[in-house]
Amino acid sequence: MRAYVLTGDADSPLELRQVPDPEPGPGEVAVRVLATSLNYRDLMIARSGRSGVVPLSDGAGEVIAVGAGVSSVQPGQLVCGCFFAHWPSGRITAAVHDGALGGAVDGMLAEVVVLPEHGVIPAPRGWTAEQASTLPCAALTAWNALVGGQPVRAGQTVVLLGTGGVSVFGLQLAKLLGARTVITSSSDEKLARMEPFGPDATVNYTAHERWSDVVLEETGGLGAELILEVGGAGTLAQSMRCVRHGGQIALIGILAGTSAKVNPGLLVSRSADLRGLYVGSREQFAEMNAAIDQHGLDPLIDEVFPFEDAAAAYRHLASQAHVGKVVISVGSR
Ligand SMILES: NC(=O)c1ccc[n+]([C@@H]2O[C@H](COP(=O)([O-])OP(=O)(O)OC[C@H]3O[C@@H](n4cnc5c(N)ncnc54)[C@H](OP(=O)(O)O)[C@@H]3O)[C@@H](O)[C@H]2O)c1
């Protein structure tokens, strides 16, 4: 079978190799990967100089063999890999990080992968592999942000920053939970592509640097109950201006940098929570899939690239011309 391996060269990070088919041992599952999707993290890892590991945390495929003792999945089932191979449930621990696919251990950009039984999960009912490949990192992170702290309640206001993978899932899942939503973007064209998901307000943060004013206007001056903070240090001051008293900022990403001058006093005076989070557990993944099965959701796939042209998918994500998810098709059933 063929697998990509990171070269350590940031300008040309991918090398396609022919390698032996892996066999599942006891408690393991072999999956023929049908589709994978990219996250900003995959760009960071490719740029970091890391080598020798199969990249990408996210993928979905068909179970082709199971090892001794495996009972929860059967050959023929469409499954997603879990971002963390060893985080079934409960609070995250340092040890969980050692099982992060496409970083600490081999990831999904291969024709066949072997994962622990508790590191795979059935895809939502009726979903294609391409759709299912979008879930493990971006969607689960958004779900954890929405329900893993103070769970969002219907009618509350959720703010999404930009139109990348986490934020678009954040918009769709917040609507599914009955929340009001405000989404920002650098581009009016991208904001127009959010219309089918029914955001209650949109704001172009390039034209309106103080986008927090729009959130305050939309909430009668009270602020939002939850902000999915994917910008990090560069956007935190705006998020802190428009978080409601007793609200939460879910600290997810660093798209706008890792250092800036911020005044933590705003959080203190508003008794607001700042909650760092890292994707989510398999149990949270199962809860999210149950919500998707119940209510339906159509993930926004910007473009699908062929396996042989994985490098073009990386370039497309890096260009930030996309909205939602960038997918690589690996095979068909
Ligand atoms: N903690 C976790 O578990 C976790 C999980 C997943 C991702 N992350 C992090 O979350 C961030 C987003 O990841 P992703 O995979 O969703 O990224 P992505 O799909 O690559 O998102 C890129 C988009 O973000 C928007 N953006 C860029 N700079 C921005 C800024 N300064 N302010 C607001 N929006 C900005 C742009 O959209 P517009 O042009 O529309 O503005 C851009 O197209 C990354 O930092 C990633 O490392 C963390």
PDB file of N, CA, C and O in Angstrom, residues 254-287:
ATOM      1  N   ILE A 254      -4.579  29.757  17.363  1.00  0.00           N
ATOM      2  CA  ILE A 254      -3.584  30.836  17.382  1.00  0.00           C
ATOM      3  C   ILE A 254      -3.412  31.460  15.995  1.00  0.00           C
ATOM      4  O   ILE A 254      -2.333  31.908  15.644  1.00  0.00           O
ATOM      5  N   LEU A 255      -4.512  31.508  15.227  1.00  0.00           N
ATOM      6  CA  LEU A 255      -4.416  32.031  13.858  1.00  0.00           C
ATOM      7  C   LEU A 255      -3.937  33.479  13.825  1.00  0.00           C
ATOM      8  O   LEU A 255      -3.324  33.919  12.860  1.00  0.00           O
ATOM      9  N   ALA A 256      -4.226  34.237  14.883  1.00  0.00           N
ATOM     10  CA  ALA A 256      -3.848  35.658  14.912  1.00  0.00           C
ATOM     11  C   ALA A 256      -2.651  35.882  15.843  1.00  0.00           C
ATOM     12  O   ALA A 256      -2.435  36.986  16.330  1.00  0.00           O
ATOM     13  N   GLY A 257      -1.870  34.828  16.068  1.00  0.00           N
ATOM     14  CA  GLY A 257      -0.620  35.002  16.800  1.00  0.00           C
ATOM     15  C   GLY A 257      -0.637  34.488  18.224  1.00  0.00           C
ATOM     16  O   GLY A 257      -1.681  34.129  18.771  1.00  0.00           O
ATOM     17  N   THR A 258       0.567  34.445  18.804  1.00  0.00           N
ATOM     18  CA  THR A 258       0.724  33.865  20.140  1.00  0.00           C
ATOM     19  C   THR A 258       1.114  34.896  21.197  1.00  0.00           C
ATOM     20  O   THR A 258       1.263  34.569  22.367  1.00  0.00           O
ATOM     21  N   SER A 259       1.317  36.148  20.782  1.00  0.00           N
ATOM     22  CA  SER A 259       1.597  37.147  21.819  1.00  0.00           C
ATOM     23  C   SER A 259       0.948  38.480  21.456  1.00  0.00           C
ATOM     24  O   SER A 259       0.913  38.867  20.281  1.00  0.00           O
ATOM     25  N   ALA A 260       0.399  39.123  22.447  1.00  0.00           N
ATOM     26  CA  ALA A 260      -0.247  40.424  22.276  1.00  0.00           C
ATOM     27  C   ALA A 260      -0.506  40.986  23.663  1.00  0.00           C
ATOM     28  O   ALA A 260      -0.460  40.259  24.664  1.00  0.00           O
ATOM     29  N   LYS A 261      -0.783  42.318  23.710  1.00  0.00           N
ATOM     30  CA  LYS A 261      -1.086  42.935  24.994  1.00  0.00           C
ATOM     31  C   LYS A 261      -2.574  42.738  25.289  1.00  0.00           C
ATOM     32  O   LYS A 261      -3.428  43.171  24.495  1.00  0.00           O
ATOM     33  N   VAL A 262      -2.883  42.027  26.328  1.00  0.00           N
ATOM     34  CA  VAL A 262      -4.300  41.872  26.704  1.00  0.00           C
ATOM     35  C   VAL A 262      -4.463  42.231  28.178  1.00  0.00           C
ATOM     36  O   VAL A 262      -3.520  42.103  28.964  1.00  0.00           O
ATOM     37  N   ASN A 263      -5.671  42.663  28.532  1.00  0.00           N
ATOM     38  CA  ASN A 263      -5.950  43.049  29.909  1.00  0.00           C
ATOM     39  C   ASN A 263      -6.813  41.985  30.587  1.00  0.00           C
ATOM     40  O   ASN A 263      -8.031  41.948  30.360  1.00  0.00           O
ATOM     41  N   PRO A 264      -6.216  41.098  31.374  1.00  0.00           N
ATOM     42  CA  PRO A 264      -7.003  40.013  31.973  1.00  0.00           C
ATOM     43  C   PRO A 264      -8.057  40.519  32.948  1.00  0.00           C
ATOM     44  O   PRO A 264      -8.986  39.788  33.305  1.00  0.00           O
ATOM     45  N   GLY A 265      -7.936  41.798  33.345  1.00  0.00           N
ATOM     46  CA  GLY A 265      -8.911  42.363  34.285  1.00  0.00           C
ATOM     47  C   GLY A 265     -10.335  42.294  33.761  1.00  0.00           C
ATOM     48  O   GLY A 265     -11.287  42.176  34.543  1.00  0.00           O
ATOM     49  N   LEU A 266     -10.496  42.337  32.420  1.00  0.00           N
ATOM     50  CA  LEU A 266     -11.840  42.271  31.840  1.00  0.00           C
ATOM     51  C   LEU A 266     -12.519  40.947  32.184  1.00  0.00           C
ATOM     52  O   LEU A 266     -13.716  40.904  32.442  1.00  0.00           O
ATOM     53  N   LEU A 267     -11.726  39.867  32.159  1.00  0.00           N
ATOM     54  CA  LEU A 267     -12.292  38.551  32.495  1.00  0.00           C
ATOM     55  C   LEU A 267     -12.694  38.506  33.959  1.00  0.00           C
ATOM     56  O   LEU A 267     -13.717  37.935  34.328  1.00  0.00           O
ATOM     57  N   VAL A 268     -11.854  39.116  34.796  1.00  0.00           N
ATOM     58  CA  VAL A 268     -12.122  39.107  36.240  1.00  0.00           C
ATOM     59  C   VAL A 268     -13.416  39.859  36.524  1.00  0.00           C
ATOM     60  O   VAL A 268     -14.324  39.355  37.189  1.00  0.00           O
ATOM     61  N   SER A 269     -13.503  41.082  35.943  1.00  0.00           N
ATOM     62  CA  SER A 269     -14.672  41.905  36.276  1.00  0.00           C
ATOM     63  C   SER A 269     -15.958  41.311  35.718  1.00  0.00           C
ATOM     64  O   SER A 269     -17.030  41.560  36.233  1.00  0.00           O
ATOM     65  N   ARG A 270     -15.841  40.489  34.663  1.00  0.00           N
ATOM     66  CA  ARG A 270     -17.044  39.859  34.090  1.00  0.00           C
ATOM     67  C   ARG A 270     -17.273  38.446  34.607  1.00  0.00           C
ATOM     68  O   ARG A 270     -18.187  37.762  34.147  1.00  0.00           O
ATOM     69  N   SER A 271     -16.405  37.974  35.487  1.00  0.00           N
ATOM     70  CA  SER A 271     -16.515  36.590  35.990  1.00  0.00           C
ATOM     71  C   SER A 271     -16.679  35.620  34.822  1.00  0.00           C
ATOM     72  O   SER A 271     -17.491  34.690  34.863  1.00  0.00           O
ATOM     73  N   ALA A 272     -15.890  35.859  33.757  1.00  0.00           N
ATOM     74  CA  ALA A 272     -15.991  35.005  32.562  1.00  0.00           C
ATOM     75  C   ALA A 272     -14.919  33.921  32.615  1.00  0.00           C
ATOM     76  O   ALA A 272     -13.838  34.123  33.165  1.00  0.00           O
ATOM     77  N   ASP A 273     -15.235  32.777  32.014  1.00  0.00           N
ATOM     78  CA  ASP A 273     -14.287  31.659  31.970  1.00  0.00           C
ATOM     79  C   ASP A 273     -13.440  31.749  30.709  1.00  0.00           C
ATOM     80  O   ASP A 273     -13.960  32.032  29.628  1.00  0.00           O
ATOM     81  N   LEU A 274     -12.150  31.425  30.850  1.00  0.00           N
ATOM     82  CA  LEU A 274     -11.258  31.238  29.703  1.00  0.00           C
ATOM     83  C   LEU A 274     -10.863  29.769  29.756  1.00  0.00           C
ATOM     84  O   LEU A 274     -10.164  29.347  30.675  1.00  0.00           O
ATOM     85  N   ARG A 275     -11.356  28.989  28.779  1.00  0.00           N
ATOM     86  CA  ARG A 275     -11.160  27.538  28.854  1.00  0.00           C
ATOM     87  C   ARG A 275     -10.351  27.053  27.650  1.00  0.00           C
ATOM     88  O   ARG A 275     -10.841  27.055  26.523  1.00  0.00           O
ATOM     89  N   GLY A 276      -9.098  26.644  27.896  1.00  0.00           N
ATOM     90  CA  GLY A 276      -8.321  26.017  26.832  1.00  0.00           C
ATOM     91  C   GLY A 276      -8.859  24.615  26.600  1.00  0.00           C
ATOM     92  O   GLY A 276      -9.274  23.945  27.551  1.00  0.00           O
ATOM     93  N   LEU A 277      -8.863  24.198  25.343  1.00  0.00           N
ATOM     94  CA  LEU A 277      -9.326  22.828  25.086  1.00  0.00           C
ATOM     95  C   LEU A 277      -8.589  22.262  23.887  1.00  0.00           C
ATOM     96  O   LEU A 277      -8.094  23.001  23.032  1.00  0.00           O
ATOM     97  N   TYR A 278      -8.507  20.938  23.869  1.00  0.00           N
ATOM     98  CA  TYR A 278      -7.764  20.256  22.818  1.00  0.00           C
ATOM     99  C   TYR A 278      -8.651  19.132  22.260  1.00  0.00           C
ATOM    100  O   TYR A 278      -8.806  18.088  22.888  1.00  0.00           O
ATOM    101  N   VAL A 279      -9.265  19.374  21.153  1.00  0.00           N
ATOM    102  CA  VAL A 279     -10.159  18.451  20.440  1.00  0.00           C
ATOM    103  C   VAL A 279     -11.186  17.867  21.415  1.00  0.00           C
ATOM    104  O   VAL A 279     -11.948  18.635  22.018  1.00  0.00           O
ATOM    105  N   GLY A 280     -11.214  16.552  21.613  1.00  0.00           N
ATOM    106  CA  GLY A 280     -12.224  15.983  22.494  1.00  0.00           C
ATOM    107  C   GLY A 280     -12.062  14.480  22.572  1.00  0.00           C
ATOM    108  O   GLY A 280     -11.280  13.880  21.826  1.00  0.00           O
ATOM    109  N   SER A 281     -12.813  13.872  23.470  1.00  0.00           N
ATOM    110  CA  SER A 281     -12.699  12.428  23.700  1.00  0.00           C
ATOM    111  C   SER A 281     -13.597  11.656  22.729  1.00  0.00           C
ATOM    112  O   SER A 281     -14.487  12.229  22.084  1.00  0.00           O
ATOM    113  N   ARG A 282     -13.403  10.356  22.694  1.00  0.00           N
ATOM    114  CA  ARG A 282     -14.261   9.502  21.856  1.00  0.00           C
ATOM    115  C   ARG A 282     -15.709   9.576  22.339  1.00  0.00           C
ATOM    116  O   ARG A 282     -16.649   9.544  21.531  1.00  0.00           O
ATOM    117  N   GLU A 283     -15.891   9.688  23.645  1.00  0.00           N
ATOM    118  CA  GLU A 283     -17.264   9.788  24.189  1.00  0.00           C
ATOM    119  C   GLU A 283     -17.950  11.055  23.657  1.00  0.00           C
ATOM    120  O   GLU A 283     -19.125  11.034  23.271  1.00  0.00           O
ATOM    121  N   GLN A 284     -17.217  12.165  23.622  1.00  0.00           N
ATOM    122  CA  GLN A 284     -17.789  13.408  23.073  1.00  0.00           C
ATOM    123  C   GLN A 284     -18.063  13.264  21.576  1.00  0.00           C
ATOM    124  O   GLN A 284     -19.047  13.795  21.059  1.00  0.00           O
ATOM    125  N   PHE A 285     -17.186  12.526  20.881  1.00  0.00           N
ATOM    126  CA  PHE A 285     -17.371  12.259  19.441  1.00  0.00           C
ATOM    127  C   PHE A 285     -18.691  11.497  19.244  1.00  0.00           C
ATOM    128  O   PHE A 285     -19.490  11.814  18.351  1.00  0.00           O
ATOM    129  N   ALA A 286     -18.931  10.500  20.101  1.00  0.00           N
ATOM    130  CA  ALA A 286     -20.171   9.712  19.986  1.00  0.00           C
ATOM    131  C   ALA A 286     -21.395  10.592  20.233  1.00  0.00           C
ATOM    132  O   ALA A 286     -22.413  10.483  19.522  1.00  0.00           O
ATOM    133  N   GLU A 287     -21.299  11.489  21.217  1.00  0.00           N
ATOM    134  CA  GLU A 287     -22.424  12.401  21.504  1.00  0.00           C
ATOM    135  C   GLU A 287     -22.687  13.315  20.305  1.00  0.00           C
ATOM    136  O   GLU A 287     -23.840  13.554  19.924  1.00  0.00           O
TER     137      GLU A 287
END
